[in-house]
Amino acid sequence: MTGGNPTTLYDVVVVGGGLHGLSAALHLARGGARVGLLERAWIGRHASGASAAGVRTLGRPIAELPISLEAMAMWHDIRGLVDDDCGFHMHGQIKVAENASELAGLRQRDEQLRALGYRHEEIVDAQELRRLLPPIAPHCVGAAVARDNGAADPHRTLQAFRRSAEAAGVAIYEGCGVERVESVAERWRLCGSRATVEAPVVVNAAGAWAGRLAALFGDGVPLGTKASMMIVTERVAPYIAPVVSCAGRALSFKQTDRGTLLIGGGVQGRFDLQAEKTTVDFVALRRAAQAAIALFPSVVGVAMTRVWAGLEAKTEDLLPVIGPSPSAPGLLHAFGFSGHGFQLVPVVGAIIAELAASGSTTRQIAPFALERLTVKEAAA
Amino acid sequence: MFVRPFKSDARAVSVVIDGETVAASDGEMLAAVLLRTPPFYARRTPVSDSPRAPYCLMGVCFDCLATVDGIASVQTCLTPVRDGMRVERQAGLRELTK
Amino acid sequence: MSKLQDVAVLGAGPAGMAAAVRLRALGVPVALIDEQPAPGGQIWRNVEGNENTAVGKALGSDYAAGAAAAAALNESGCVLRFGNQLWQLEDAQPEAKWRVFVKAGGGLDMLPASAVLLAGGAQERPNPFPGWTLPGVVSVGAAQILMKTAGQIPEEPVWIAGSGPLPLLYMTQLLALGGKIAGYLDTSPRGNLAAALPHLPRALAAWKDLRKGLGWLQTLRRSGVPVVKDVAEIAAAGNDRLESLTYRPRGSKAVTVPARLLLVHEGVVPGIHVTMAMGCAHDWRDDQVCFAPRLDGWGETSRAGLYVAGDGAGIGGAEAARLRGEIAALGIACKLGKLSEAEARQLAAPLRRALDRALAPRRFLDALYRPRPEVFAPAEETVVCRCEEVTAGQIRRAAGKGGPNQLKAFTRAGMGPCQGRQCGYTVSHLLAHSLNSSAAEVGFFHVRPPLKPVTLGELATLEIEEATP
């Protein structure tokens, strides 16, 4: 039963209206495909709308570096892709070391990268650190820096990708969650709450719900959920330009172009996936406040205006799942970015389009195969 | 804008608003003092530098924010006056490195 | 057997004080928390300070009645925490049902509570119009608070624009104190009276209240204050402060007058900030044009152990608030095992009958003072989000299917310090209009904690054990 909805045929259906879904839809549509996108709430409702929007190659897992470096080049010309600068500022990303041991750890990684041929990060001393971050606490000894990194505005980015996707002909269905999946001839039929669509190719960009969606296609994949908390403060005068993280603490710290400070780092709140609800845990959040003050003592009197926790997916090895389904023909996965997917948005969409068009991709996505998670589970 | 024609039983005190000494009664609401002291506003907004005076006087509008005894963005409608209280009207964005 | 934790009562107005006193009488420990320095809420604000003063006399007998409530509170043995702001509520794990996070002068604190009663009352309905953010434009409620807390009155003849009982009461009080009124712009639409009349017979059960209101109207008439009826639009103008006021009676031409102080009021609505933040179910009340938390007969919300009493449950006035406070206290005492269900029902029965009588004039008054549509459809250039200075035009242009929260993300409306208290309703109404829907369907902003601003330093030094997962 299709619930009374007429069925619309597409070349590709994308499930998930976050940035990865929009990017995939955009690239597919520009490649000539007829694309429909289903989103159960509204565009950007969850992880994308709650993102700190860090655009970084700094500190990435080595497996992600090839695609991350390609994405970085795309960010440097993001206007060419979505006709908007997305609020992208390139003031650098800095990972601060608070003591000699942490700095030694950063140097070790730097050597490892250079040995592999990567030059996008560098180590700086305390003096250069102070020049880049004048308010940094005096005890900080140095940092790893990627000068061509930065941050964007998540909502501008969402609006830009959405506009471009729609301009390219993508049909977006908001308020339309997928209730049922059926195999019909050579196509997949997705019965949504407001529409029924069919396509031979489906993209799973369903974020924290991607595991549930995958299961409907017969792909069991263990997927955890994160509810990382984010603090937004009152507006303050220009304070720092780069985006800051910390070698020894869970902290991400940046200033938006409106002047608010955005403080995150992965301290977890509580969540209810079914109800799409999260709850802030202030007692746990103390650590984020303490970390912010430890690195930037002059923020001690700054007021927090609001705090929230965004729902996102987390894989066991914190690497995303990108690639074809091992069991369901025509199903392509793009999920599990584990809190650091924003920067990869432009390139992952291109990869998905390549996979849909030719069945293969020139990019290095072997580390992101879904099988690695299920094999591990089978072996456990 | 507003005046206080009735003698109060509370102790007379003074507060300093932007360097100017102003008479008040011990324990009265600081926002009330701001509304009878020219230029009557508590702050100028960071977005458009518009002056804002206390509006709701019950802690709901957040327009009455001023710096009180060195602490920024205090809701003056919830702040009882104390003798010698130092008040600075806020303007623009808060500087952190001063 | 662990000691019974305090019931936390938030708000020391008529509902909170009555609930606290009744709970104490039943042997339940209570912590009464209020951000003001003294009891009374808004309606009885500074009632202790005005005893036997000229201001107290001018404020009238309803106000003076608050003194007895404050006295009863002081004798009840409640733990009193004045000057404390609520910034978060959490369901706790086994040892206490709720954790109440407060901020006082010295820093942050957390109280465990066996139940929480929200008695934070109402706020004035947001009432945006061009120029409403200028110094010199103040709400009538605020002007009345100035009178109550500081005996402070307008210096020059004041303009007042709005509708509802409060402007009438304020004008009566102001005239009694020798204040001068330049004019009253009554924004209540002429057609309201006809819509209200069918509810008049029921309202007559509370004829004393109606007589009071008629008395205020008579005082106004006798005073010679110019009254303009059925004013559809108002706008304030000036450089850095109010200098002139323009008003347009419905079907007539606009008039501009010099003005240095304008008091405005378009009714009151339940304060829903905390119940929204807690994810409680709310219903749209078309009779009062607002959302109100969904409550059972004892005032319990959709979250177990969280209750609401007073105007926060629905606008009803001081006597209804008092009765709701007592009823909630009985419900809470029953839940905590201090009363059997039968005892609670028996004690509540006369209170419920009295509550019915106290609410008798509601339908009539709500219809008589139903806000004109212009309140919900401000002109394009009107600042709707006062904190972030987002205009009605910007909001209309950003309207989309994602509702108020998507709009918040795109325009920043609702993201400032007041977190939507002053703009939430206007945004919902504007969206409803753009989407050809209703405020009830569109809903309201997600409200995020902290409920009042807390600094990073304060949070960093919060001293409590981390909850075991």
mmCIF file of C-alpha atoms in Angstrom, chain C residues 209-334:
data_model
loop_
_atom_site.group_PDB
_atom_site.id
_atom_site.type_symbol
_atom_site.label_atom_id
_atom_site.label_comp_id
_atom_site.label_asym_id
_atom_site.label_seq_id
_atom_site.Cartn_x
_atom_site.Cartn_y
_atom_site.Cartn_z
ATOM 1 C CA ASP C 209 -14.704 42.238 39.970
ATOM 2 C CA LEU C 210 -16.808 43.747 37.203
ATOM 3 C CA ARG C 211 -17.908 46.545 39.477
ATOM 4 C CA LYS C 212 -14.285 47.290 40.263
ATOM 5 C CA GLY C 213 -13.527 47.558 36.556
ATOM 6 C CA LEU C 214 -16.510 49.820 36.005
ATOM 7 C CA GLY C 215 -15.196 51.964 38.824
ATOM 8 C CA TRP C 216 -11.895 52.387 37.017
ATOM 9 C CA LEU C 217 -13.722 53.343 33.833
ATOM 10 C CA GLN C 218 -15.750 55.902 35.736
ATOM 11 C CA THR C 219 -12.646 57.391 37.332
ATOM 12 C CA LEU C 220 -11.144 57.731 33.893
ATOM 13 C CA ARG C 221 -14.253 59.370 32.475
ATOM 14 C CA ARG C 222 -14.479 61.835 35.350
ATOM 15 C CA SER C 223 -10.819 62.730 35.152
ATOM 16 C CA GLY C 224 -11.191 64.486 31.826
ATOM 17 C CA VAL C 225 -8.322 62.512 30.318
ATOM 18 C CA PRO C 226 -8.796 62.498 26.532
ATOM 19 C CA VAL C 227 -9.698 59.002 25.357
ATOM 20 C CA VAL C 228 -9.471 57.880 21.743
ATOM 21 C CA LYS C 229 -11.298 54.664 21.027
ATOM 22 C CA ASP C 230 -10.624 51.895 18.528
ATOM 23 C CA VAL C 231 -7.060 52.884 17.749
ATOM 24 C CA ALA C 232 -5.760 50.551 15.069
ATOM 25 C CA GLU C 233 -2.123 51.587 14.708
ATOM 26 C CA ILE C 234 0.503 53.346 16.759
ATOM 27 C CA ALA C 235 4.068 54.348 15.977
ATOM 28 C CA ALA C 236 6.751 56.021 18.049
ATOM 29 C CA ALA C 237 9.476 58.278 16.657
ATOM 30 C CA GLY C 238 12.473 60.215 17.877
ATOM 31 C CA ASN C 239 16.223 60.467 17.871
ATOM 32 C CA ASP C 240 17.663 58.428 20.725
ATOM 33 C CA ARG C 241 14.442 58.881 22.694
ATOM 34 C CA LEU C 242 10.719 59.209 22.126
ATOM 35 C CA GLU C 243 9.779 62.601 20.718
ATOM 36 C CA SER C 244 6.470 62.020 18.963
ATOM 37 C CA LEU C 245 3.681 59.524 18.775
ATOM 38 C CA THR C 246 1.460 58.812 15.792
ATOM 39 C CA TYR C 247 -1.839 57.008 16.178
ATOM 40 C CA ARG C 248 -4.548 56.100 13.716
ATOM 41 C CA PRO C 249 -8.100 55.384 14.876
ATOM 42 C CA ARG C 250 -9.648 52.641 12.773
ATOM 43 C CA GLY C 251 -11.215 54.076 9.620
ATOM 44 C CA SER C 252 -9.761 57.483 10.307
ATOM 45 C CA LYS C 253 -6.663 59.540 9.588
ATOM 46 C CA ALA C 254 -3.388 59.324 11.496
ATOM 47 C CA VAL C 255 -2.697 61.930 14.161
ATOM 48 C CA THR C 256 0.775 62.877 15.400
ATOM 49 C CA VAL C 257 1.361 64.386 18.836
ATOM 50 C CA PRO C 258 4.526 65.285 20.723
ATOM 51 C CA ALA C 259 5.287 62.706 23.392
ATOM 52 C CA ARG C 260 8.189 62.020 25.733
ATOM 53 C CA LEU C 261 6.805 58.983 27.500
ATOM 54 C CA LEU C 262 4.438 56.335 26.145
ATOM 55 C CA LEU C 263 3.168 53.413 28.177
ATOM 56 C CA VAL C 264 1.896 50.401 26.241
ATOM 57 C CA HIS C 265 0.023 47.223 27.062
ATOM 58 C CA GLU C 266 -1.815 44.533 25.115
ATOM 59 C CA GLY C 267 -2.773 42.082 27.810
ATOM 60 C CA VAL C 268 -0.813 39.416 29.597
ATOM 61 C CA VAL C 269 0.083 35.874 28.597
ATOM 62 C CA PRO C 270 1.291 32.927 30.687
ATOM 63 C CA GLY C 271 5.047 32.773 31.070
ATOM 64 C CA ILE C 272 5.859 29.596 29.130
ATOM 65 C CA HIS C 273 9.605 29.889 28.881
ATOM 66 C CA VAL C 274 10.368 27.267 31.516
ATOM 67 C CA THR C 275 7.667 24.782 30.513
ATOM 68 C CA MET C 276 8.731 25.088 26.864
ATOM 69 C CA ALA C 277 12.363 24.505 27.818
ATOM 70 C CA MET C 278 11.314 21.417 29.745
ATOM 71 C CA GLY C 279 9.530 19.995 26.729
ATOM 72 C CA CYS C 280 6.113 20.036 28.410
ATOM 73 C CA ALA C 281 3.064 19.644 26.217
ATOM 74 C CA HIS C 282 1.288 22.923 25.505
ATOM 75 C CA ASP C 283 -2.071 23.741 24.027
ATOM 76 C CA TRP C 284 -3.100 26.752 22.037
ATOM 77 C CA ARG C 285 -5.715 28.771 23.915
ATOM 78 C CA ASP C 286 -7.630 30.670 21.309
ATOM 79 C CA ASP C 287 -9.698 32.446 23.950
ATOM 80 C CA GLN C 288 -6.544 34.024 25.365
ATOM 81 C CA VAL C 289 -4.504 33.968 22.122
ATOM 82 C CA CYS C 290 -1.560 32.205 23.709
ATOM 83 C CA PHE C 291 -0.008 28.849 24.479
ATOM 84 C CA ALA C 292 -0.516 27.371 27.932
ATOM 85 C CA PRO C 293 0.969 24.207 29.420
ATOM 86 C CA ARG C 294 -1.292 21.159 29.385
ATOM 87 C CA LEU C 295 -2.143 20.397 33.037
ATOM 88 C CA ASP C 296 -4.155 17.801 34.878
ATOM 89 C CA GLY C 297 -6.593 18.734 37.627
ATOM 90 C CA TRP C 298 -3.771 19.149 40.133
ATOM 91 C CA GLY C 299 -1.701 21.347 37.859
ATOM 92 C CA GLU C 300 0.798 18.647 36.897
ATOM 93 C CA THR C 301 2.357 19.093 33.452
ATOM 94 C CA SER C 302 3.149 16.311 31.028
ATOM 95 C CA ARG C 303 6.419 15.824 32.947
ATOM 96 C CA ALA C 304 5.954 13.892 36.153
ATOM 97 C CA GLY C 305 6.635 15.918 39.270
ATOM 98 C CA LEU C 306 6.549 19.272 37.453
ATOM 99 C CA TYR C 307 3.535 21.435 38.256
ATOM 100 C CA VAL C 308 2.289 24.861 37.263
ATOM 101 C CA ALA C 309 -0.012 27.151 39.261
ATOM 102 C CA GLY C 310 -1.109 30.734 38.846
ATOM 103 C CA ASP C 311 -1.238 32.845 35.713
ATOM 104 C CA GLY C 312 1.371 30.549 34.182
ATOM 105 C CA ALA C 313 -1.403 27.970 33.861
ATOM 106 C CA GLY C 314 -3.676 30.419 32.074
ATOM 107 C CA ILE C 315 -4.543 34.033 32.848
ATOM 108 C CA GLY C 316 -6.936 34.173 35.770
ATOM 109 C CA GLY C 317 -5.897 36.902 38.189
ATOM 110 C CA ALA C 318 -4.661 36.869 41.754
ATOM 111 C CA GLU C 319 -7.519 35.004 43.426
ATOM 112 C CA ALA C 320 -7.519 32.236 40.818
ATOM 113 C CA ALA C 321 -3.747 32.051 41.185
ATOM 114 C CA ARG C 322 -4.019 31.646 44.929
ATOM 115 C CA LEU C 323 -6.573 28.841 44.545
ATOM 116 C CA ARG C 324 -4.568 27.050 41.860
ATOM 117 C CA GLY C 325 -1.549 27.279 44.148
ATOM 118 C CA GLU C 326 -3.461 25.620 46.979
ATOM 119 C CA ILE C 327 -4.859 22.917 44.713
ATOM 120 C CA ALA C 328 -1.397 22.147 43.338
ATOM 121 C CA ALA C 329 -0.074 21.957 46.897
ATOM 122 C CA LEU C 330 -2.706 19.333 47.725
ATOM 123 C CA GLY C 331 -1.849 17.384 44.583
ATOM 124 C CA ILE C 332 1.839 17.464 45.402
ATOM 125 C CA ALA C 333 1.275 16.501 49.032
ATOM 126 C CA CYS C 334 -0.820 13.580 47.857
#
